[in-house]
Short mmCIF file of C-alpha atoms in Angstrom, two decimals:
data_model
loop_
_atom_site.label_atom_id
_atom_site.label_comp_id
_atom_site.label_asym_id
_atom_site.label_seq_id
_atom_site.Cartn_x
_atom_site.Cartn_y
_atom_site.Cartn_z
CA MET A 64 -21.56 -7.38 35.03
CA HIS A 65 -24.13 -7.93 32.29
CA PRO A 66 -26.35 -10.99 31.83
CA ALA A 67 -25.61 -12.97 28.67
CA GLN A 68 -26.76 -10.84 25.72
CA ILE A 69 -24.19 -11.21 22.94
CA THR A 70 -23.42 -13.77 20.27
CA VAL A 71 -19.89 -13.36 18.95
CA VAL A 72 -19.47 -14.72 15.41
CA VAL A 73 -15.87 -15.74 14.67
CA ILE A 74 -15.01 -16.72 11.12
CA VAL A 75 -11.97 -18.83 10.28
CA PHE A 76 -10.33 -20.50 7.32
CA ASN A 77 -7.00 -22.33 7.56
CA ASP A 78 -5.88 -20.43 10.66
CA ALA A 79 -5.30 -23.22 13.17
CA ASP A 80 -2.45 -21.40 14.92
CA ARG A 81 -4.45 -18.25 15.71
CA ILE A 82 -8.06 -19.25 16.19
CA ALA A 83 -7.64 -20.09 19.89
CA THR A 84 -6.26 -16.61 20.67
CA ALA A 85 -9.19 -14.93 18.92
CA VAL A 86 -11.80 -17.09 20.66
CA GLU A 87 -10.15 -16.65 24.07
CA SER A 88 -10.34 -12.86 23.64
CA ALA A 89 -14.10 -13.21 23.04
CA LEU A 90 -14.63 -15.50 26.04
CA ALA A 91 -12.58 -13.11 28.19
CA GLN A 92 -15.28 -10.45 27.67
CA GLY A 93 -17.14 -12.16 30.51
CA ASP A 94 -20.70 -13.26 31.10
CA ALA A 95 -22.15 -10.71 28.69
CA VAL A 96 -21.03 -13.03 25.87
CA GLY A 97 -23.51 -15.88 25.90
CA GLU A 98 -21.97 -17.81 23.04
CA VAL A 99 -19.08 -17.74 20.61
CA ILE A 100 -20.08 -19.24 17.27
CA VAL A 101 -16.98 -20.30 15.34
CA VAL A 102 -17.77 -20.73 11.65
CA ASP A 103 -15.08 -22.81 9.95
CA ASP A 104 -15.22 -22.15 6.20
CA ALA A 105 -14.14 -25.70 5.19
CA SER A 106 -10.54 -25.43 6.42
CA THR A 107 -7.97 -28.01 5.33
CA ASP A 108 -5.10 -27.31 7.75
CA GLY A 109 -6.22 -28.69 11.11
CA THR A 110 -8.39 -25.71 12.03
CA ARG A 111 -11.38 -27.96 12.63
CA GLU A 112 -9.44 -29.99 15.19
CA ALA A 113 -8.30 -26.77 16.89
CA VAL A 114 -11.89 -25.52 17.08
CA GLU A 115 -13.13 -28.83 18.49
CA ALA A 116 -10.45 -28.69 21.17
CA ILE A 117 -11.55 -25.18 22.16
CA ALA A 118 -15.22 -26.20 22.24
CA ALA A 119 -14.37 -29.18 24.46
CA ARG A 120 -12.89 -26.81 27.05
CA HIS A 121 -15.48 -24.03 26.80
CA PRO A 122 -19.22 -24.81 26.71
CA ARG A 123 -19.97 -21.30 25.38
CA VAL A 124 -18.14 -22.11 22.14
CA ARG A 125 -20.41 -23.45 19.40
CA PRO A 126 -18.70 -24.64 16.19
CA LEU A 127 -20.33 -24.52 12.77
CA TYR A 128 -18.56 -26.34 9.93
CA ARG A 129 -19.17 -25.43 6.31
CA THR A 130 -18.71 -28.34 3.91
CA GLN A 131 -17.60 -26.16 1.01
CA ASN A 132 -15.35 -23.11 1.14
CA SER A 133 -17.26 -19.93 0.26
CA GLY A 134 -14.26 -18.06 -1.15
CA GLY A 135 -15.03 -15.00 0.96
CA CYS A 136 -15.92 -13.76 4.43
CA GLY A 137 -19.59 -12.94 3.86
CA SER A 138 -21.19 -16.39 3.77
CA PRO A 139 -19.68 -17.64 7.05
CA ARG A 140 -20.67 -14.42 8.81
CA ASN A 141 -24.22 -14.80 7.49
CA ASP A 142 -24.27 -18.36 8.83
CA GLY A 143 -23.30 -17.00 12.23
CA ILE A 144 -26.01 -14.33 12.18
CA THR A 145 -28.65 -16.95 11.30
CA ALA A 146 -27.53 -19.24 14.13
CA ALA A 147 -27.21 -16.49 16.77
CA ALA A 148 -29.27 -17.13 19.91
CA PHE A 149 -28.74 -13.84 21.74
CA PRO A 150 -30.22 -10.38 21.07
CA TYR A 151 -26.93 -8.69 20.08
CA VAL A 152 -24.26 -9.75 17.59
CA MET A 153 -20.57 -8.93 17.25
CA PHE A 154 -18.06 -10.10 14.65
CA LEU A 155 -14.46 -11.25 15.04
CA ASP A 156 -11.88 -12.50 12.54
CA SER A 157 -9.65 -15.40 13.49
CA ASP A 158 -6.43 -13.37 13.22
CA ASP A 159 -7.65 -10.46 15.38
CA VAL A 160 -8.68 -10.01 19.03
CA TYR A 161 -10.97 -8.00 21.28
CA PRO A 162 -9.34 -5.80 23.92
CA PRO A 163 -10.46 -6.40 27.52
CA GLY A 164 -13.78 -4.75 28.35
CA ALA A 165 -14.92 -4.25 24.76
CA ALA A 166 -18.29 -5.98 25.19
CA ASP A 167 -19.09 -4.17 28.44
CA ALA A 168 -18.19 -0.80 26.88
CA LEU A 169 -20.53 -1.44 23.96
CA LEU A 170 -23.37 -2.81 26.09
CA ALA A 171 -23.13 0.20 28.39
CA GLU A 172 -24.54 2.31 25.54
CA VAL A 173 -27.46 0.01 24.82
CA ALA A 174 -30.81 1.61 25.63
CA PRO A 175 -34.35 1.31 24.22
CA GLY A 176 -34.24 2.22 20.55
CA ILE A 177 -30.48 1.78 20.10
CA ASP A 178 -29.76 -0.44 17.10
CA VAL A 179 -25.99 -0.21 16.75
CA VAL A 180 -23.10 0.84 18.98
CA ALA A 181 -19.87 1.76 17.20
CA GLY A 182 -16.51 1.90 18.95
CA SER A 183 -12.92 2.59 18.10
CA CYS A 184 -10.78 0.07 16.21
CA VAL A 185 -7.02 -0.08 16.75
CA ARG A 186 -4.78 -1.17 13.86
CA ARG A 187 -1.81 -2.98 15.40
CA GLU A 188 1.23 -3.48 13.16
CA LEU A 189 2.94 -6.77 13.98
CA PRO A 190 5.53 -7.69 15.06
CA GLU A 191 6.31 -4.07 16.04
CA ASN A 192 3.11 -3.67 18.14
CA ARG A 193 2.66 -0.18 16.73
CA ASP A 194 -0.92 1.01 17.24
CA THR A 195 -2.93 3.58 15.30
CA VAL A 196 -6.62 4.45 15.59
CA TRP A 197 -8.75 3.51 12.60
CA ALA A 198 -10.73 6.50 11.27
CA PRO A 199 -9.37 8.91 13.92
CA ALA A 200 -11.54 11.77 12.65
CA LEU A 201 -14.54 9.76 13.84
CA TYR A 202 -13.28 8.17 17.04
CA ASP A 203 -10.19 9.95 18.41
CA THR A 204 -11.19 13.03 20.37
CA SER A 205 -7.52 13.95 20.85
CA THR A 206 -7.37 14.69 17.11
CA GLY A 207 -10.66 16.60 17.03
CA ALA A 208 -13.33 13.88 16.71
CA THR A 209 -16.68 15.16 18.00
CA LEU A 210 -19.05 12.21 17.52
CA PRO A 211 -18.04 10.00 20.49
CA GLY A 212 -20.66 10.36 23.21
CA THR A 213 -23.46 11.09 20.73
CA VAL A 214 -26.32 9.05 19.27
CA LEU A 215 -26.93 9.38 15.53
CA LYS A 216 -30.24 8.77 13.79
CA GLY A 217 -28.72 7.35 10.66
CA ILE A 218 -25.70 9.02 9.11
CA THR A 219 -27.41 11.33 6.61
CA ALA A 220 -26.35 14.35 8.69
CA HIS A 221 -22.87 12.88 9.15
CA PRO A 222 -21.77 11.42 5.79
CA GLU A 223 -18.20 11.48 7.07
CA PHE A 224 -19.14 8.21 8.80
CA LEU A 225 -18.90 6.51 5.41
CA VAL A 226 -15.15 6.30 6.03
CA ASP A 227 -15.85 3.62 8.65
CA THR A 228 -16.53 0.59 6.48
CA LEU A 229 -15.73 -1.95 9.21
CA SER A 230 -18.27 -4.44 10.52
CA VAL A 231 -16.13 -5.69 13.41
CA ASN A 232 -15.99 -2.58 15.62
CA LYS A 233 -19.72 -2.54 16.30
CA LEU A 234 -22.45 -4.20 18.36
CA TYR A 235 -25.67 -4.91 16.42
CA ARG A 236 -29.19 -5.59 17.58
CA ARG A 237 -29.91 -8.91 15.89
CA ASP A 238 -33.57 -8.10 15.18
CA PHE A 239 -32.52 -4.85 13.50
CA LEU A 240 -30.31 -6.77 11.08
CA ALA A 241 -33.16 -9.22 10.34
CA GLU A 242 -35.77 -6.46 9.87
CA HIS A 243 -33.65 -4.69 7.27
CA ALA A 244 -32.08 -7.75 5.58
CA ALA A 245 -28.68 -6.41 6.52
CA VAL A 246 -26.48 -9.32 5.50
CA PHE A 247 -23.12 -9.74 3.83
CA PRO A 248 -22.67 -10.56 0.13
CA ASP A 249 -22.39 -14.33 -0.26
CA GLY A 250 -19.69 -16.26 -2.04
CA PRO A 251 -16.25 -15.13 -3.23
CA PHE A 252 -16.91 -11.43 -2.72
CA HIS A 253 -14.11 -9.29 -1.28
CA TYR A 254 -14.53 -6.07 0.71
CA GLU A 255 -17.83 -7.50 1.90
CA ASP A 256 -17.73 -5.16 4.91
CA PHE A 257 -18.34 -2.22 2.56
CA VAL A 258 -21.68 -3.58 1.39
CA PHE A 259 -22.87 -4.85 4.76
CA THR A 260 -22.04 -1.54 6.45
CA ALA A 261 -23.84 0.38 3.69
CA LYS A 262 -26.95 -1.73 4.30
CA VAL A 263 -26.75 -0.95 8.01
CA TYR A 264 -26.31 2.78 7.38
CA ALA A 265 -29.09 2.81 4.77
CA ALA A 266 -31.50 1.45 7.41
CA ALA A 267 -30.98 4.65 9.44
CA PRO A 268 -30.08 2.97 12.74
CA ARG A 269 -30.03 4.79 16.03
CA MET A 270 -26.29 4.44 16.52
CA ALA A 271 -24.36 5.30 19.66
CA VAL A 272 -20.71 6.25 19.09
CA ILE A 273 -18.00 5.71 21.70
CA GLU A 274 -14.27 6.38 21.76
CA THR A 275 -13.36 3.22 23.68
CA PRO A 276 -11.24 0.74 21.70
CA VAL A 277 -13.40 -2.34 21.06
CA TYR A 278 -11.40 -4.17 18.38
CA ILE A 279 -7.74 -4.84 17.63
CA TRP A 280 -7.06 -5.34 13.93
CA HIS A 281 -3.76 -7.16 13.47
CA VAL A 282 -1.78 -6.04 10.43
CA ARG A 283 0.84 -8.59 9.38
CA ARG A 284 2.65 -7.24 6.33
CA ALA A 285 5.26 -10.02 6.40
CA ASP A 286 2.77 -12.89 6.17
CA ALA A 287 2.98 -15.18 3.16
CA ALA A 288 -0.80 -14.90 2.73
CA LEU A 289 -1.67 -11.22 3.05
CA SER A 290 -5.08 -10.04 4.17
CA ILE A 291 -7.36 -8.67 1.44
CA SER A 292 -6.69 -5.04 2.36
CA LEU A 293 -2.94 -5.58 1.92
CA ARG A 294 -3.14 -7.20 -1.54
CA ARG A 295 -3.17 -3.91 -3.41
CA ALA A 296 -0.31 -5.00 -5.67
CA THR A 297 -2.78 -7.07 -7.71
CA LEU A 298 -5.17 -5.56 -10.22
CA ALA A 299 -7.85 -7.97 -8.95
CA ASN A 300 -7.72 -6.25 -5.57
CA TRP A 301 -8.57 -2.91 -7.18
CA GLU A 302 -11.35 -4.50 -9.23
CA HIS A 303 -12.83 -6.09 -6.08
CA ARG A 304 -12.72 -2.76 -4.26
CA VAL A 305 -14.41 -0.95 -7.14
CA GLU A 306 -17.14 -3.57 -7.36
CA ALA A 307 -17.78 -3.35 -3.62
CA HIS A 308 -17.97 0.42 -3.84
CA ARG A 309 -20.33 0.19 -6.81
CA ARG A 310 -22.61 -2.01 -4.68
CA VAL A 311 -22.45 0.54 -1.85
CA VAL A 312 -23.71 3.28 -4.15
CA GLU A 313 -26.48 0.97 -5.38
CA VAL A 314 -27.55 0.26 -1.79
CA PHE A 315 -28.03 3.97 -1.07
CA ARG A 316 -29.78 4.65 -4.36
CA THR A 317 -32.15 1.71 -3.83
CA ALA A 318 -32.92 3.05 -0.35
CA ASP A 319 -33.78 6.42 -1.93
CA LEU A 320 -30.81 8.10 -0.26
CA PRO A 321 -29.25 9.97 -3.21
CA ASP A 322 -27.23 12.28 -0.99
CA LEU A 323 -25.50 9.33 0.67
CA ALA A 324 -24.88 7.76 -2.75
CA VAL A 325 -23.08 10.94 -3.85
CA ALA A 326 -21.27 11.15 -0.50
CA ALA A 327 -20.05 7.57 -1.01
CA GLN A 328 -18.60 8.58 -4.38
CA THR A 329 -16.96 11.62 -2.81
CA LYS A 330 -15.45 9.38 -0.13
CA PHE A 331 -14.09 7.14 -2.90
CA LEU A 332 -12.40 10.15 -4.54
CA ASP A 333 -10.93 11.43 -1.27
CA TYR A 334 -9.92 8.12 0.31
CA ASP A 335 -9.88 5.00 -1.88
CA LEU A 336 -8.50 6.49 -5.09
CA PRO A 337 -5.44 8.27 -3.60
CA MET A 338 -4.54 5.10 -1.65
CA TYR A 339 -3.92 3.23 -4.89
CA VAL A 340 -2.47 6.14 -6.88
CA ARG A 341 0.32 6.82 -4.41
CA GLU A 342 1.49 3.23 -4.86
CA LEU A 343 1.68 3.34 -8.67
CA ALA A 344 5.44 3.94 -8.57
CA GLN A 345 5.82 0.44 -7.13
CA ARG A 346 3.83 -1.21 -9.93
CA ALA A 347 4.85 -2.56 -13.32
CA PRO A 348 3.93 -0.58 -16.47
CA ASP A 349 1.32 -3.18 -17.51
CA TYR A 350 -0.37 -2.91 -14.12
CA ARG A 351 -0.41 0.91 -14.34
CA ALA A 352 -1.96 0.88 -17.80
CA ASP A 353 -4.67 -1.63 -16.86
CA TRP A 354 -5.36 0.05 -13.51
CA TRP A 355 -5.63 3.47 -15.17
CA LYS A 356 -8.08 2.18 -17.77
CA HIS A 357 -10.26 0.47 -15.17
CA ALA A 358 -10.22 3.48 -12.84
CA ARG A 359 -11.14 6.06 -15.48
CA THR A 360 -13.99 3.85 -16.73
CA TYR A 361 -15.45 3.72 -13.23
CA LEU A 362 -14.93 7.41 -12.48
CA ALA A 363 -16.60 8.46 -15.73
CA ASP A 364 -20.01 7.51 -14.30
CA PHE A 365 -19.67 9.50 -11.08
CA ASP A 366 -22.20 12.19 -10.25
CA PRO A 367 -20.68 15.64 -10.99
CA THR A 368 -21.64 16.69 -7.47
CA ALA A 369 -19.25 14.07 -6.08
CA TYR A 370 -16.36 15.82 -7.84
CA GLU A 371 -17.48 19.23 -6.61
CA SER A 372 -17.67 17.94 -3.02
CA ALA A 373 -14.27 16.21 -3.05
CA GLU A 374 -11.17 17.79 -1.55
CA ALA A 375 -9.34 19.92 -4.11
CA PRO A 376 -6.27 17.66 -4.61
CA SER A 377 -8.45 14.55 -4.89
CA ARG A 378 -10.71 16.32 -7.37
CA TRP A 379 -7.73 17.26 -9.55
CA LEU A 380 -6.41 13.72 -9.32
CA ALA A 381 -9.70 12.18 -10.45
CA ARG A 382 -10.04 14.67 -13.29
CA ALA A 383 -6.54 13.79 -14.51
CA LEU A 384 -7.56 10.13 -14.66
CA THR A 385 -10.73 10.85 -16.61
CA ALA A 386 -9.06 13.37 -18.94
CA TRP A 387 -5.95 11.37 -19.88
CA PRO A 388 -6.48 7.99 -21.62
CA ARG A 389 -3.04 6.70 -20.58
CA PRO A 390 -0.82 7.11 -17.50
CA VAL A 391 1.01 10.40 -18.06
CA GLU A 392 2.63 12.90 -15.70
CA LEU A 393 2.80 10.12 -13.11
CA ASP A 394 5.12 12.03 -10.77
CA ARG A 395 2.69 14.93 -10.61
CA VAL A 396 -0.35 12.67 -10.29
CA MET A 397 1.19 10.62 -7.48
CA ALA A 398 2.27 13.78 -5.65
CA LEU A 399 -1.38 14.85 -5.47
CA ALA A 400 -2.11 11.53 -3.75
CA ALA A 401 0.66 11.97 -1.14
CA GLN A 402 -0.16 12.55 2.53
CA PRO A 403 -0.35 15.51 2.65
CA PRO A 404 -0.77 16.27 -1.07
CA ARG A 405 1.97 18.07 -3.03
CA LEU A 406 1.87 20.10 -6.25
CA LEU A 407 5.23 19.63 -7.90
CA PRO A 408 7.07 22.53 -9.52
CA PRO A 409 7.12 24.14 -12.00
CA SER A 410 3.79 25.96 -12.02
CA TYR A 411 1.74 25.76 -15.22
CA THR A 412 -1.16 27.85 -16.50
CA ASN A 413 -3.46 27.55 -19.53
CA ALA A 414 -4.25 30.18 -22.14
CA ALA A 415 -6.81 31.73 -19.80
CA GLY A 416 -4.20 32.12 -17.03
CA GLU A 417 -5.75 29.39 -14.88
CA PRO A 418 -3.40 27.08 -12.94
CA THR A 419 -3.16 23.62 -14.45
CA LEU A 420 -1.68 20.30 -13.34
CA SER A 421 0.40 19.84 -16.49
CA GLY A 422 2.01 22.00 -19.16
CA ARG A 423 1.83 19.36 -21.88
CA HIS A 424 -1.72 18.35 -20.94
CA PRO A 425 -3.42 21.53 -19.69
CA GLU A 426 -6.92 20.05 -19.54
CA VAL A 427 -6.86 19.57 -15.76
CA VAL A 428 -7.48 22.96 -14.14
CA LEU A 429 -6.55 23.35 -10.48
CA ASP A 430 -9.85 24.94 -9.57
CA GLY A 431 -10.11 26.08 -5.96
CA LEU A 432 -6.33 26.22 -5.42
CA SER A 433 -6.27 29.86 -4.33
CA ALA A 434 -9.25 29.31 -2.01
CA LEU A 435 -7.53 26.61 0.04
CA PRO A 436 -6.68 27.53 3.65
CA THR A 437 -2.98 28.10 4.16
CA GLU A 438 -2.42 24.89 6.11
CA LYS A 439 -3.88 22.86 3.22
CA LEU A 440 -1.85 24.38 0.40
CA PRO A 441 -0.14 21.51 -1.51
CA VAL A 442 3.33 22.92 -0.93
CA THR A 443 6.39 20.94 -2.04
CA VAL A 444 9.50 20.94 0.16
CA ASN A 445 12.48 19.45 -1.66
CA GLY A 446 15.40 18.10 0.34
CA THR A 447 19.04 17.12 -0.15
CA VAL A 448 21.36 15.56 2.46
CA SER A 449 25.13 15.49 2.87
CA VAL A 450 26.40 12.57 4.97
CA GLY A 451 29.23 12.68 7.50
CA HIS A 452 29.57 12.99 11.27
CA THR A 453 26.73 15.44 10.80
CA LEU A 454 23.88 15.21 8.32
CA GLY A 455 23.54 18.44 6.39
CA PHE A 456 19.95 18.99 5.24
CA THR A 457 19.04 21.63 2.67
CA LEU A 458 15.33 22.31 2.29
CA THR A 459 14.06 24.22 -0.73
CA ILE A 460 10.48 25.49 -1.04
CA PRO A 461 9.43 26.56 -4.55
CA GLU A 462 6.76 29.20 -5.10
CA LEU A 463 3.25 27.83 -5.62
CA HIS A 464 1.37 29.83 -8.26
CA GLY A 465 2.20 33.04 -6.45
CA LEU A 466 0.41 31.99 -3.25
CA LEU A 467 3.43 31.73 -0.94
CA GLY A 468 4.94 35.15 -1.56
CA PRO A 469 2.06 37.09 0.07
CA LEU A 470 2.25 34.73 3.07
CA ASP A 471 5.95 35.65 3.49
CA PRO A 472 7.48 32.35 4.74
CA GLN A 473 9.91 33.18 7.55
CA ARG A 474 11.16 29.98 9.14
CA ALA A 475 11.39 26.25 8.47
CA VAL A 476 11.19 23.44 11.02
CA LEU A 477 12.96 20.16 10.21
CA ARG A 478 11.43 17.22 12.04
CA LEU A 479 12.96 13.73 12.02
CA ALA A 480 10.39 11.24 13.32
CA ASP A 481 11.15 7.63 14.21
CA GLN A 482 9.06 5.44 11.94
CA HIS A 483 8.19 3.21 14.91
CA ASP A 484 7.57 6.21 17.22
CA ASP A 485 9.80 4.68 19.90
CA LEU A 486 12.31 7.54 19.96
CA PRO A 487 11.48 11.22 20.42
CA ALA A 488 11.50 13.35 17.29
CA ARG A 489 14.62 15.37 16.49
CA ILE A 490 13.59 18.95 15.73
CA ARG A 491 15.59 21.84 14.30
CA GLU A 492 14.43 25.31 13.27
CA GLN A 493 16.15 27.78 10.94
CA PRO A 494 15.29 31.02 9.14
CA LEU A 495 14.33 30.84 5.49
CA ARG A 496 16.25 32.79 2.84
CA ARG A 497 14.37 33.88 -0.26
CA THR A 498 16.01 33.73 -3.68
CA GLU A 499 13.75 34.78 -6.54
CA ASP A 500 10.90 32.23 -6.60
CA ARG A 501 12.06 29.92 -3.81
CA TRP A 502 12.97 29.81 -0.13
CA GLN A 503 15.80 27.80 1.41
CA ALA A 504 17.09 26.74 4.82
CA THR A 505 19.97 24.51 5.95
CA PHE A 506 20.21 22.30 9.04
CA ASP A 507 22.86 20.19 10.75
CA VAL A 508 21.99 17.07 12.75
CA THR A 509 24.67 15.01 14.54
CA THR A 510 24.64 11.52 13.08
CA LYS A 511 25.24 9.68 16.35
CA ASP A 512 22.22 11.39 17.92
CA LEU A 513 20.03 9.46 15.48
CA ALA A 514 21.47 6.00 16.20
CA ASP A 515 20.17 3.28 18.47
CA ALA A 516 22.54 0.40 19.27
CA ALA A 517 19.59 -2.00 19.61
CA ARG A 518 18.16 -1.69 16.10
CA LEU A 519 18.09 -0.06 12.70
CA VAL A 520 16.26 3.28 13.05
CA SER A 521 14.32 4.71 10.12
CA TRP A 522 13.62 8.44 10.37
CA ARG A 523 10.84 10.11 8.41
CA VAL A 524 11.87 13.58 7.21
CA GLN A 525 9.15 16.18 7.68
CA ALA A 526 9.02 19.97 7.53
CA ASP A 527 6.90 22.88 8.73
CA VAL A 528 6.89 26.16 6.82
CA ILE A 529 6.08 29.02 9.21
CA CYS A 530 4.78 32.21 7.64
CA LYS A 531 4.93 35.80 8.89
CA GLY A 532 1.35 35.74 10.18
CA GLY A 533 1.97 32.53 12.13
CA GLU A 534 0.40 30.25 9.52
CA ARG A 535 2.02 26.82 9.43
CA ILE A 536 2.17 24.40 6.50
CA THR A 537 3.23 20.83 7.36
CA THR A 538 4.43 18.30 4.80
CA GLU A 539 6.90 15.48 4.27
CA VAL A 540 10.19 16.32 2.59
CA ARG A 541 10.53 15.12 -0.98
CA ALA A 542 13.85 13.99 -2.43
CA ALA A 543 15.07 16.79 -4.71
CA HIS A 544 16.38 14.23 -7.23
CA PRO A 545 16.97 10.45 -7.37
CA GLY A 546 20.70 10.93 -6.72
CA VAL A 547 19.91 11.96 -3.14
CA ALA A 548 19.84 8.29 -2.11
CA ARG A 549 23.19 7.00 -0.87
CA ARG A 550 24.79 4.75 1.74
CA ARG A 551 27.91 5.53 3.76
CA VAL A 552 29.76 4.17 6.79
CA VAL A 553 30.58 6.95 9.25
CA PRO A 554 33.59 6.11 11.47
CA ARG A 555 33.44 6.90 15.19
CA LEU A 556 35.00 5.73 18.40
CA GLY A 557 33.60 2.31 19.27
CA ARG A 558 31.36 0.99 16.50
CA PRO A 559 30.91 2.68 13.10
CA LEU A 560 27.52 3.86 11.92
CA LEU A 561 25.94 2.75 8.67
CA VAL A 562 23.96 5.70 7.30
CA GLN A 563 21.58 5.34 4.37
CA ILE A 564 19.69 8.19 2.74
CA HIS A 565 16.67 6.44 1.30
CA VAL A 566 14.02 7.62 -1.17
CA THR A 567 10.64 5.90 -0.82
CA PRO A 568 8.65 4.84 -3.91
CA ARG A 569 6.49 7.95 -3.43
CA GLY A 570 9.61 10.15 -3.50
CA ALA A 571 9.88 11.00 0.18
CA LEU A 572 13.22 11.26 1.99
CA MET A 573 14.10 8.86 4.81
CA VAL A 574 17.25 8.45 6.88
CA ARG A 575 18.21 4.98 8.08
CA ILE A 576 20.95 4.56 10.67
CA ALA A 577 22.34 1.28 11.97
CA GLY A 578 24.65 1.32 14.97
CA GLY A 579 26.02 -1.76 16.70
CA LEU A 580 25.55 -5.43 15.88
CA HIS A 581 21.75 -5.40 16.21
CA GLY A 582 21.47 -2.54 13.77
CA VAL A 583 23.71 -4.23 11.22
CA LEU A 584 21.69 -7.45 11.52
CA ASP A 585 18.51 -5.42 10.96
CA VAL A 586 20.01 -4.05 7.74
CA ALA A 587 20.88 -7.58 6.59
CA ARG A 588 17.34 -8.80 7.36
CA HIS A 589 15.79 -5.90 5.44
CA ARG A 590 18.00 -6.55 2.40
CA LEU A 591 17.20 -10.29 2.47
CA LYS A 592 13.47 -9.53 2.72
CA ARG A 593 13.65 -7.25 -0.34
CA LEU A 594 15.57 -9.88 -2.30
CA LEU A 595 13.00 -12.56 -1.44
CA ALA A 596 10.16 -10.22 -2.40
CA ARG A 597 11.72 -9.77 -5.84
#
């Protein structure tokens, strides 16, 4: 048990139904939380009444009411920092929660000289309750993270920490924030966490890193009012993100940290840019044209070192945007932004024999392609599916600028993974047959083995290419052509199965199978949701 040391700042706007759950999760942290300041940003939906009811029951809850809505999240958080009475500060949004023991786990790392303690954030997809770790390369030791259990003196030696732009998964020494004027942008500024976190990092805090989950970020994709991070379908969202990133770079340059400024640009190329590019297939032509123009204008001012430091596929992607005034070769550009990246066939070279992204527009050279480690080669695996009592998969792997032949691909692994991760993966392995400049393997999977009577099951289609020396290349399977998508009812004893071969907007294959009444109802709900979205 810790004596009261923490002020939790909860911000809320028009969220009367959820604010009590968020505040209760803060109070449940125990005596270490001395107060919970709830800053209501001039709500109009009954939130104020909900907050007053909570404060009447809990003396540790202290409401603050803004008289005018700020239009963003920064101003109410700054109000909370100013009003904080305890030596440490944490932040919480009204639609999220703390897991049990978060405050104690963070305080356990506090020692003389420690300014910030950073812990793991869990993104929880609702209503499925599917959890993933935010920034696993930083916090998840099971995937190779090495920083948990260490104390950093600033992040100059670990610029990879720039990926963590969250303010809510950390405990801050209040005096440290005051000494370095580490506050959020005021007013209607989106992605305010980016700028605040950059100010914290620029102040070179002694920061302890732990693996313990300390924040649960609720992701509600079906909500009528989406969170800022989920509004990527609007051009304004991209413009807000770019402006926030521009401010981040300015923060590091002003602090005379040019290496971190360049690292922030590299992070933008490797992380932010591909996120939006891989969604371009879902956007209208006008959006694509405006987005492209805005993106290439911003990228034109990047430090050349940022391009050189970026991952090869991201570097090629950014150079395509700056080289081509209009959206061209979109399929090839979006494939570079896939996870993992793909380089679509056919292979092109320029007059000098260098590999290029496009034949019609050979300006973008694929520099560094041959130097990539085998597991990072942007291999494309094309797939077709025949539908019946068994699903017949044919995987085709085209040559990649002559790099696959010397590796001698021997076998292919087909992996069907439940999108919700509730069911075990279905795995098949077959030898590869080479024909001229491609390799091919076929697989059979019994349709009924993929069904679940309780729900519609969506299977991601993935593949591993195993080479003679044991090297393994993992990727998602791309639909060989748009005609792959189809729907068919497969008869069987009992209830029939509805099988749909689906192609995602990014071109990946998926298999959806509905068995039983619940599965059919799921299909109907999905179709209704798509119709309403249109």
